[in-house]
Short mmCIF file of C-alpha atoms and ligand atoms in Angstrom, two decimals:
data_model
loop_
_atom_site.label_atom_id
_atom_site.label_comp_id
_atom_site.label_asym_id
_atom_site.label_seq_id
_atom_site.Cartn_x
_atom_site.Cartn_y
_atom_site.Cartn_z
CA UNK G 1448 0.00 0.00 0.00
CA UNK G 1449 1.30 3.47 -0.30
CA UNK G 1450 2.27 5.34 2.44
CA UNK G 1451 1.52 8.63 3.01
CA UNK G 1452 4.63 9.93 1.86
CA UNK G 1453 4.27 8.42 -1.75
CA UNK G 1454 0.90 10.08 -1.68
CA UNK G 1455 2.16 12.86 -1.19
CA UNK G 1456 5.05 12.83 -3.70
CA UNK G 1457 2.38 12.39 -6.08
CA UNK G 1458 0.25 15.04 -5.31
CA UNK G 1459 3.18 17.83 -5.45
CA UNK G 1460 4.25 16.38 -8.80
CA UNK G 1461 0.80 16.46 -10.02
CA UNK G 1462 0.09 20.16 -8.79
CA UNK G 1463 3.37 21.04 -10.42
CA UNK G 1464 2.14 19.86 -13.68
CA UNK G 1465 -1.06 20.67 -13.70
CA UNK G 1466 -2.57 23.33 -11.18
CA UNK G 1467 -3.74 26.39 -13.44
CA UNK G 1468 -3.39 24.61 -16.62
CA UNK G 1469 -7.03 23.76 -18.80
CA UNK G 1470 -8.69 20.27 -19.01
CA UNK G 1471 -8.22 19.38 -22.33
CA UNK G 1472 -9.44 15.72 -21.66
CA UNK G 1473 -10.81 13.62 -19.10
CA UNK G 1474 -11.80 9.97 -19.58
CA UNK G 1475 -12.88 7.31 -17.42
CA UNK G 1476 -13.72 3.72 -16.53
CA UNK G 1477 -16.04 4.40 -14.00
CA UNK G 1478 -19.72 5.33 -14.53
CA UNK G 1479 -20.71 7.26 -11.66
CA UNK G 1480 -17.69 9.62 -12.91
CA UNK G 1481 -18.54 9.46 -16.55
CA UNK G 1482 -22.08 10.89 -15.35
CA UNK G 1483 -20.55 13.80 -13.43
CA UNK G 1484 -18.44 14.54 -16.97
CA UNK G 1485 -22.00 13.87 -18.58
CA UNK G 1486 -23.70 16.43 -16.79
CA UNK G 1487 -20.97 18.95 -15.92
CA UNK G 1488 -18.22 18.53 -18.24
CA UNK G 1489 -14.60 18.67 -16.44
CA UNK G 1490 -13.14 19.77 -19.79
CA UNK G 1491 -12.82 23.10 -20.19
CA UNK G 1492 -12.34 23.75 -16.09
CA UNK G 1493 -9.13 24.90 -14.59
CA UNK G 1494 -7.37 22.44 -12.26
CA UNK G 1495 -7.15 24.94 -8.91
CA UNK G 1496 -4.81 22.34 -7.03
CA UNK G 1497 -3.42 19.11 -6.70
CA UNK G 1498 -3.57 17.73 -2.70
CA UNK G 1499 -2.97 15.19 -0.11
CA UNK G 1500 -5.09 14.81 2.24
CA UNK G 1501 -3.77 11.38 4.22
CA UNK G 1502 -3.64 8.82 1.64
CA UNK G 1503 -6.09 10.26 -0.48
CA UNK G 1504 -5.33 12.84 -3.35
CA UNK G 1505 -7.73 15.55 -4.04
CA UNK G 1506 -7.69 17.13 -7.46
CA UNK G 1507 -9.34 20.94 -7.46
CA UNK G 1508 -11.89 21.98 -10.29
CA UNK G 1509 -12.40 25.46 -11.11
CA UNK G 1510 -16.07 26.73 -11.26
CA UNK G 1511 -18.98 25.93 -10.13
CA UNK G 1512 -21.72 22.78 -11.75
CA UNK G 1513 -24.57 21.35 -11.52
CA UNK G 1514 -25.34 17.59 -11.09
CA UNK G 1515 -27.55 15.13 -9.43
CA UNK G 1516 -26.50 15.36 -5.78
CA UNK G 1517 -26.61 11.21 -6.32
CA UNK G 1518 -24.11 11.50 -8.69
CA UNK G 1519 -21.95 12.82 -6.28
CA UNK G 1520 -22.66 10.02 -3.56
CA UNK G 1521 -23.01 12.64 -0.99
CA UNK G 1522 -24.40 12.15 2.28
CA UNK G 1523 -27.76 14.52 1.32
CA UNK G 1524 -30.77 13.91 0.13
CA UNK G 1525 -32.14 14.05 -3.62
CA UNK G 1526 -32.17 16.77 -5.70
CA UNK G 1527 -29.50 19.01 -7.03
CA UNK G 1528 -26.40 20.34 -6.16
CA UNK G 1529 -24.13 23.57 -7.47
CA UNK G 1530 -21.07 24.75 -6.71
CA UNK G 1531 -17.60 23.54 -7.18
CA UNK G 1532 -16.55 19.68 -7.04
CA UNK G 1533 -13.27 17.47 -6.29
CA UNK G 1534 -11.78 14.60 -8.03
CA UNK G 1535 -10.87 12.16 -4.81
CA UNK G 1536 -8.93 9.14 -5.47
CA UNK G 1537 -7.37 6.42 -2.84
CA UNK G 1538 -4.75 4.03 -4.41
CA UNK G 1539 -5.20 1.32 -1.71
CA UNK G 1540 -2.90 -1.72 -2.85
CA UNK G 1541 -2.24 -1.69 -6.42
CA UNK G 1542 -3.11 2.10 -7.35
CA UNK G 1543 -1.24 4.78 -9.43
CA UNK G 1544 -1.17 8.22 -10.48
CA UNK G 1545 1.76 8.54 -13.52
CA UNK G 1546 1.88 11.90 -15.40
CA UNK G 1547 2.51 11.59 -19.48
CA UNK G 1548 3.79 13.71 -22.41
CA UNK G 1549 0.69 14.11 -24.58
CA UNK G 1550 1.33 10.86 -27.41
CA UNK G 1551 4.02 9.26 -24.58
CA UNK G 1552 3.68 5.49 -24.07
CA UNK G 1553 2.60 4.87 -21.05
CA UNK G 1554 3.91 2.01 -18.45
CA UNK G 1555 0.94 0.62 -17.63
CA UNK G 1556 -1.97 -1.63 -19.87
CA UNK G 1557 -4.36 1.33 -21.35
CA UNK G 1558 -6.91 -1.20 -19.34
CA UNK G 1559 -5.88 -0.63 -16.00
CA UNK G 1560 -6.75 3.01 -16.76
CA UNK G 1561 -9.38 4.04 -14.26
CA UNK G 1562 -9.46 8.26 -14.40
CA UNK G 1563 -7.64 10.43 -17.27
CA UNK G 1564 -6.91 14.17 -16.57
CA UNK G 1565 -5.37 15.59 -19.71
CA UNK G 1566 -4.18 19.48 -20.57
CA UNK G 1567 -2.24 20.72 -23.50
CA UNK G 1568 0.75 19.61 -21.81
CA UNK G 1569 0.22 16.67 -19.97
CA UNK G 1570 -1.67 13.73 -19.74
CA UNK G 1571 -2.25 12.37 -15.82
CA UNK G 1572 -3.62 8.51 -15.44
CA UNK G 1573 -4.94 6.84 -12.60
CA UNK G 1574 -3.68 3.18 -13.02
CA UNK G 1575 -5.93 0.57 -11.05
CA UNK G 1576 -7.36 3.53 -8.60
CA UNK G 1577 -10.06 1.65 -6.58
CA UNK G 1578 -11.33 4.54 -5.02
CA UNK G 1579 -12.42 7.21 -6.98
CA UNK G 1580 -15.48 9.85 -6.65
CA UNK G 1581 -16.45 13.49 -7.36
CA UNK G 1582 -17.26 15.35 -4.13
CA UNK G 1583 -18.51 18.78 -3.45
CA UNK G 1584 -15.49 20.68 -2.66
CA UNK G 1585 -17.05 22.19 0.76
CA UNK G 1586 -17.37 18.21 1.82
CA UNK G 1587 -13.07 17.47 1.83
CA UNK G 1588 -12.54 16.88 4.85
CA UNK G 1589 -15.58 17.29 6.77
CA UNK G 1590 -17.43 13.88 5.87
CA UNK G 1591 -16.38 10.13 5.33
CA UNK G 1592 -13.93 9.18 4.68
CA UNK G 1593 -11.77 11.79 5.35
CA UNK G 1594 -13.57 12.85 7.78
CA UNK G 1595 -12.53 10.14 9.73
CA UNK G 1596 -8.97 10.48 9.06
CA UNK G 1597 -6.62 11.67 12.21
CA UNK G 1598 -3.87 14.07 11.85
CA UNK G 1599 -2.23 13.97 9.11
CA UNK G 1600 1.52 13.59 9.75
CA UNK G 1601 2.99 15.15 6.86
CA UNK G 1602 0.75 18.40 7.36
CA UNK G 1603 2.27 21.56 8.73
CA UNK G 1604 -0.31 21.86 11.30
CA UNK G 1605 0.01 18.63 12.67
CA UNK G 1606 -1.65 18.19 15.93
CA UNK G 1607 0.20 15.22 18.00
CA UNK G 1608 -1.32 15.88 20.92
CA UNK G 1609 -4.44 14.96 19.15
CA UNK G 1610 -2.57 12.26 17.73
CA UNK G 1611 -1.80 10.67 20.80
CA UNK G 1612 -5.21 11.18 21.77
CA UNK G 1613 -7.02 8.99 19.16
CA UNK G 1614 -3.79 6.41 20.10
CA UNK G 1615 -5.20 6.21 23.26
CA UNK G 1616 -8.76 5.72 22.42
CA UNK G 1617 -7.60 2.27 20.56
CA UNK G 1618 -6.04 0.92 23.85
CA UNK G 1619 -7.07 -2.72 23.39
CA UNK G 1620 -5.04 -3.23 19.75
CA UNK G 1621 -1.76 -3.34 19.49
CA UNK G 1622 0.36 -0.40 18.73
CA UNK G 1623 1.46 -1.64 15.33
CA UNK G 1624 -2.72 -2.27 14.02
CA UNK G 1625 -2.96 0.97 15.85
CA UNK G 1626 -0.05 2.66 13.97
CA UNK G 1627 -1.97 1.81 10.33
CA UNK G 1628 -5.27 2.81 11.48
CA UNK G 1629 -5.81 6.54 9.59
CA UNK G 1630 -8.28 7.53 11.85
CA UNK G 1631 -6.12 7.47 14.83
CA UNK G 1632 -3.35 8.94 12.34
CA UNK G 1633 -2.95 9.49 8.49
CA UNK G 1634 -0.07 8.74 6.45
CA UNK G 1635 1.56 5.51 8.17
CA UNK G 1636 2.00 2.13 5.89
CA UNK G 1637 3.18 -0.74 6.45
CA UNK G 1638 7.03 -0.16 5.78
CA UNK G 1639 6.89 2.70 8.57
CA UNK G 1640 5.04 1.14 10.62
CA UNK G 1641 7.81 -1.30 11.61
CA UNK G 1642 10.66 1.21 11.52
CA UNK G 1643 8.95 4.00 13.71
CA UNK G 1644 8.05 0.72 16.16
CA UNK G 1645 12.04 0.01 15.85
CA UNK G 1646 13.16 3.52 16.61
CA UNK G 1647 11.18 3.50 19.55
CA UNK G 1648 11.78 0.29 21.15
CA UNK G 1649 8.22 -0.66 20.78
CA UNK G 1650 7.49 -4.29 20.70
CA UNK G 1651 4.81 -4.14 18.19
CA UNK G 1652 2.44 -6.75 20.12
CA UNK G 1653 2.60 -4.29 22.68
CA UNK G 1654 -1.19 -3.14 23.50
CA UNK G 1655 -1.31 0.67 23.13
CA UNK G 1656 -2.87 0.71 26.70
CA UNK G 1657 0.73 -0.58 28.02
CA UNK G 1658 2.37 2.20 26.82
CA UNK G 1659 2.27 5.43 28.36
CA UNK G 1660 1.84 9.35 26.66
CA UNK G 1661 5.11 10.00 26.74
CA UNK G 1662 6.28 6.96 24.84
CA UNK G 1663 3.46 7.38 22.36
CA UNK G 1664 4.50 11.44 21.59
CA UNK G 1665 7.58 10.01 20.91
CA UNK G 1666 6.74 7.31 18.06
CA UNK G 1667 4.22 10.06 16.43
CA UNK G 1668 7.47 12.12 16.43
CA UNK G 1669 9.66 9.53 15.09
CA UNK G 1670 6.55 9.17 12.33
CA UNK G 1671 6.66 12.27 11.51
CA UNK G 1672 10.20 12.46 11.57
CA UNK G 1673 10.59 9.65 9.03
CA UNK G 1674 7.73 11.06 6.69
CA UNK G 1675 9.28 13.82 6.49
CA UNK G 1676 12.95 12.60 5.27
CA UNK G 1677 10.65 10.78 2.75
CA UNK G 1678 8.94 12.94 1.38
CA UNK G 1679 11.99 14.98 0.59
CA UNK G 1680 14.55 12.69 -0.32
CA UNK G 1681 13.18 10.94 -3.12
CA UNK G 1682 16.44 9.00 -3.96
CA UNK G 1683 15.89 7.63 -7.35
CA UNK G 1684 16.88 3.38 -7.15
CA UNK G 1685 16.84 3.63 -3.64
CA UNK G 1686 13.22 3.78 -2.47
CA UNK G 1687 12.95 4.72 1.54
CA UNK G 1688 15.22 5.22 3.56
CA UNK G 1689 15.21 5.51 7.86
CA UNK G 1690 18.38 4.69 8.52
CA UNK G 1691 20.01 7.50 7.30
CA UNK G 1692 22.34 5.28 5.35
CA UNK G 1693 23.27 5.94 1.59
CA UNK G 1694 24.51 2.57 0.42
CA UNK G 1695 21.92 0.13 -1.56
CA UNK G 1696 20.28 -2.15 1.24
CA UNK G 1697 20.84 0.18 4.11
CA UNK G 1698 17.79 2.27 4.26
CA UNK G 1699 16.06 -0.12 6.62
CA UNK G 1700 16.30 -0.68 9.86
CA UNK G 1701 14.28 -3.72 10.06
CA UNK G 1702 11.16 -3.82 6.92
CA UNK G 1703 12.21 -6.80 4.64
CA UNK G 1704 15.06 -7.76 6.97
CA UNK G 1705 13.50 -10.96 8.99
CA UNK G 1706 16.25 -12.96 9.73
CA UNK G 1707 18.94 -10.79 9.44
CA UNK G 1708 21.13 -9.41 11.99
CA UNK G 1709 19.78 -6.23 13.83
CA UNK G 1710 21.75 -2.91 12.71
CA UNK G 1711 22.13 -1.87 16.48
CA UNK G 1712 22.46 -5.30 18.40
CA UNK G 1713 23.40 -7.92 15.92
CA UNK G 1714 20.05 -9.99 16.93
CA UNK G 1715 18.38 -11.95 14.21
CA UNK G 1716 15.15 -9.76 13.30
CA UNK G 1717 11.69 -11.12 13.89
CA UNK G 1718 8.89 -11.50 11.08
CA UNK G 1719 5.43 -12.35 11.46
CA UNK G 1720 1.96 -11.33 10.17
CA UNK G 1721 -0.32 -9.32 12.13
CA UNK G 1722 -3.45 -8.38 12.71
CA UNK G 1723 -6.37 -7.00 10.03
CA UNK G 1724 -4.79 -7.97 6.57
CA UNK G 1725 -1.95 -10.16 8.17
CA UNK G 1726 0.41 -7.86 7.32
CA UNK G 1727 3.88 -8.53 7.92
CA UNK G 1728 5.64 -7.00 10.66
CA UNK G 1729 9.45 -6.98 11.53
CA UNK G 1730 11.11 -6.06 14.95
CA UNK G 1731 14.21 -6.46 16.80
CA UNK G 1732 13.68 -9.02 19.93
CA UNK G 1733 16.32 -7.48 21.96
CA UNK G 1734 15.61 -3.86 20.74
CA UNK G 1735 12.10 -3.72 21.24
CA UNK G 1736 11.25 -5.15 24.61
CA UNK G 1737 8.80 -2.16 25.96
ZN1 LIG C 1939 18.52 -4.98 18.00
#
């Protein structure tokens, strides 16, 4: 799954591309979409911005339309709605924004194509996007899903205290289920999941309700700490890095390492699959004993 870092990535390099420039061309796989299109076209809008919000990316229309308030699966009543509308997407596993040269070939089967946003410029695909919906722009953020979405670690408000909070509401999982859940907080995956765990000490079976406020500020530090260095340091061939390490195979400090010795205390590192998903989790035994 992407984490929240990739999500972001993508969003930047989408607004950079796109934001202020004309739909020239939109084309899509889904209906509910296509009807939107049908009844308001998106060609011919401006695209305002490109955003994160968590893992989902919000793409800005300019202007306002009309459509069936159905159309727009919002949580109203019949009739109609008018004012300005959103493009939200969630990649979940196996989703993709990639951003073309009109004419370029692109890297992906022209079937896996979910949602196209072209300009003059540029062509933007949404490869295998699972999630995707129109939503009245005044609704971002203020209804499901994101709604429900905590605080979002790579935003420069970030609230930690009410981070920590929503932790501690989720006191009978363990820290590492509690660590992916973006409701308690957004932008954690499954690759720094186990790395914030190991620069914490945290044994991920741990219960959050075993661990105390002051250890849990800390990992939503070390989270946003690690984001962070992500989302900035896009090493090309070298995908993320914690560590702070350079050389090819280093970045890690434990993700994809089970059975290998610990980069602190020589330990062989744990693996095992966890909770919701069984997704796989690796820790340090000796490390990670709170
Ligand atoms: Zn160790």
């Amino acid at each position: 799954m992407p984490e929240g870092d990739t999500i972001f990535r993508a969003a930047r390099t989408l607004h950079r591309a796109l934001a202020g420039h004309v739909v020239t061309r939109f084309d899509t796989a889904y209906a509910p979409l296509a009807r939107v299109h049908d009844d308001a076209p998106i060609t011919g809008r401006t695209i305002d911005a490109v955003e994160a919000h968590g893992k989902h990316m919000v793409m800005r229309f300019s202007g306002d339309v009309t459509v069936a308030v159905a159309a727009l699966s919002r949580a109203a009543s019949g009739g109609a709605w008018r004012g300005p509308i959103v493009l939200r997407t969630h990649m979940r596993m196996h989703g993709s924004w990639h951003i073309y040269r009109p004419g370029e070939r692109w890297q992906r089967p022209p079937r896996e194509m979910r949602v196209l946003v072209g300009t003059a410029d540029f062509v933007a695909v949404g490869f295998n996007v699972p999630d995707a919906e129109f939503e009245a722009a005044g609704d971002v953020g203020t209804r499901d899903p994101i709604a429900r979405l905590g605080p979002n670690l790579l935003a420069p408000d970030f609230d930690a205290a009410e981070a920590v909070r929503r932790l501690q509401a989720r006191g009978d999982v363990t820290i590492a289920e509690a660590l992916l859940d973006q409701r308690a907080l957004a932008g954690i995956g499954n690759v720094f999941k186990s790395e914030v765990l190991f620069e914490g000490g945290i044994e991920p079976f741990a219960r959050v309700d075993t661990l105390d406020a002051d250890r849990l500020s800390a990992l939503v530090a070390i989270a946003r700490r690690q984001l962070a260095a992500n989302v900035g340091g896009a090493t090309p061939g070298y995908g993320r890095r914690t560590t702070g390490r350079m050389a090819a195979g280093e970045g890690l400090w434990v993700y994809g390492r089970g059975g290998r010795p610990c980069r602190r205390c020589g330990t062989p590192i744990s693996f095992a699959k966890q909770g919701f998903g069984a997704r796989p989790t690796y820790w340090c035994p000796r490390c990670q004993q709170a």
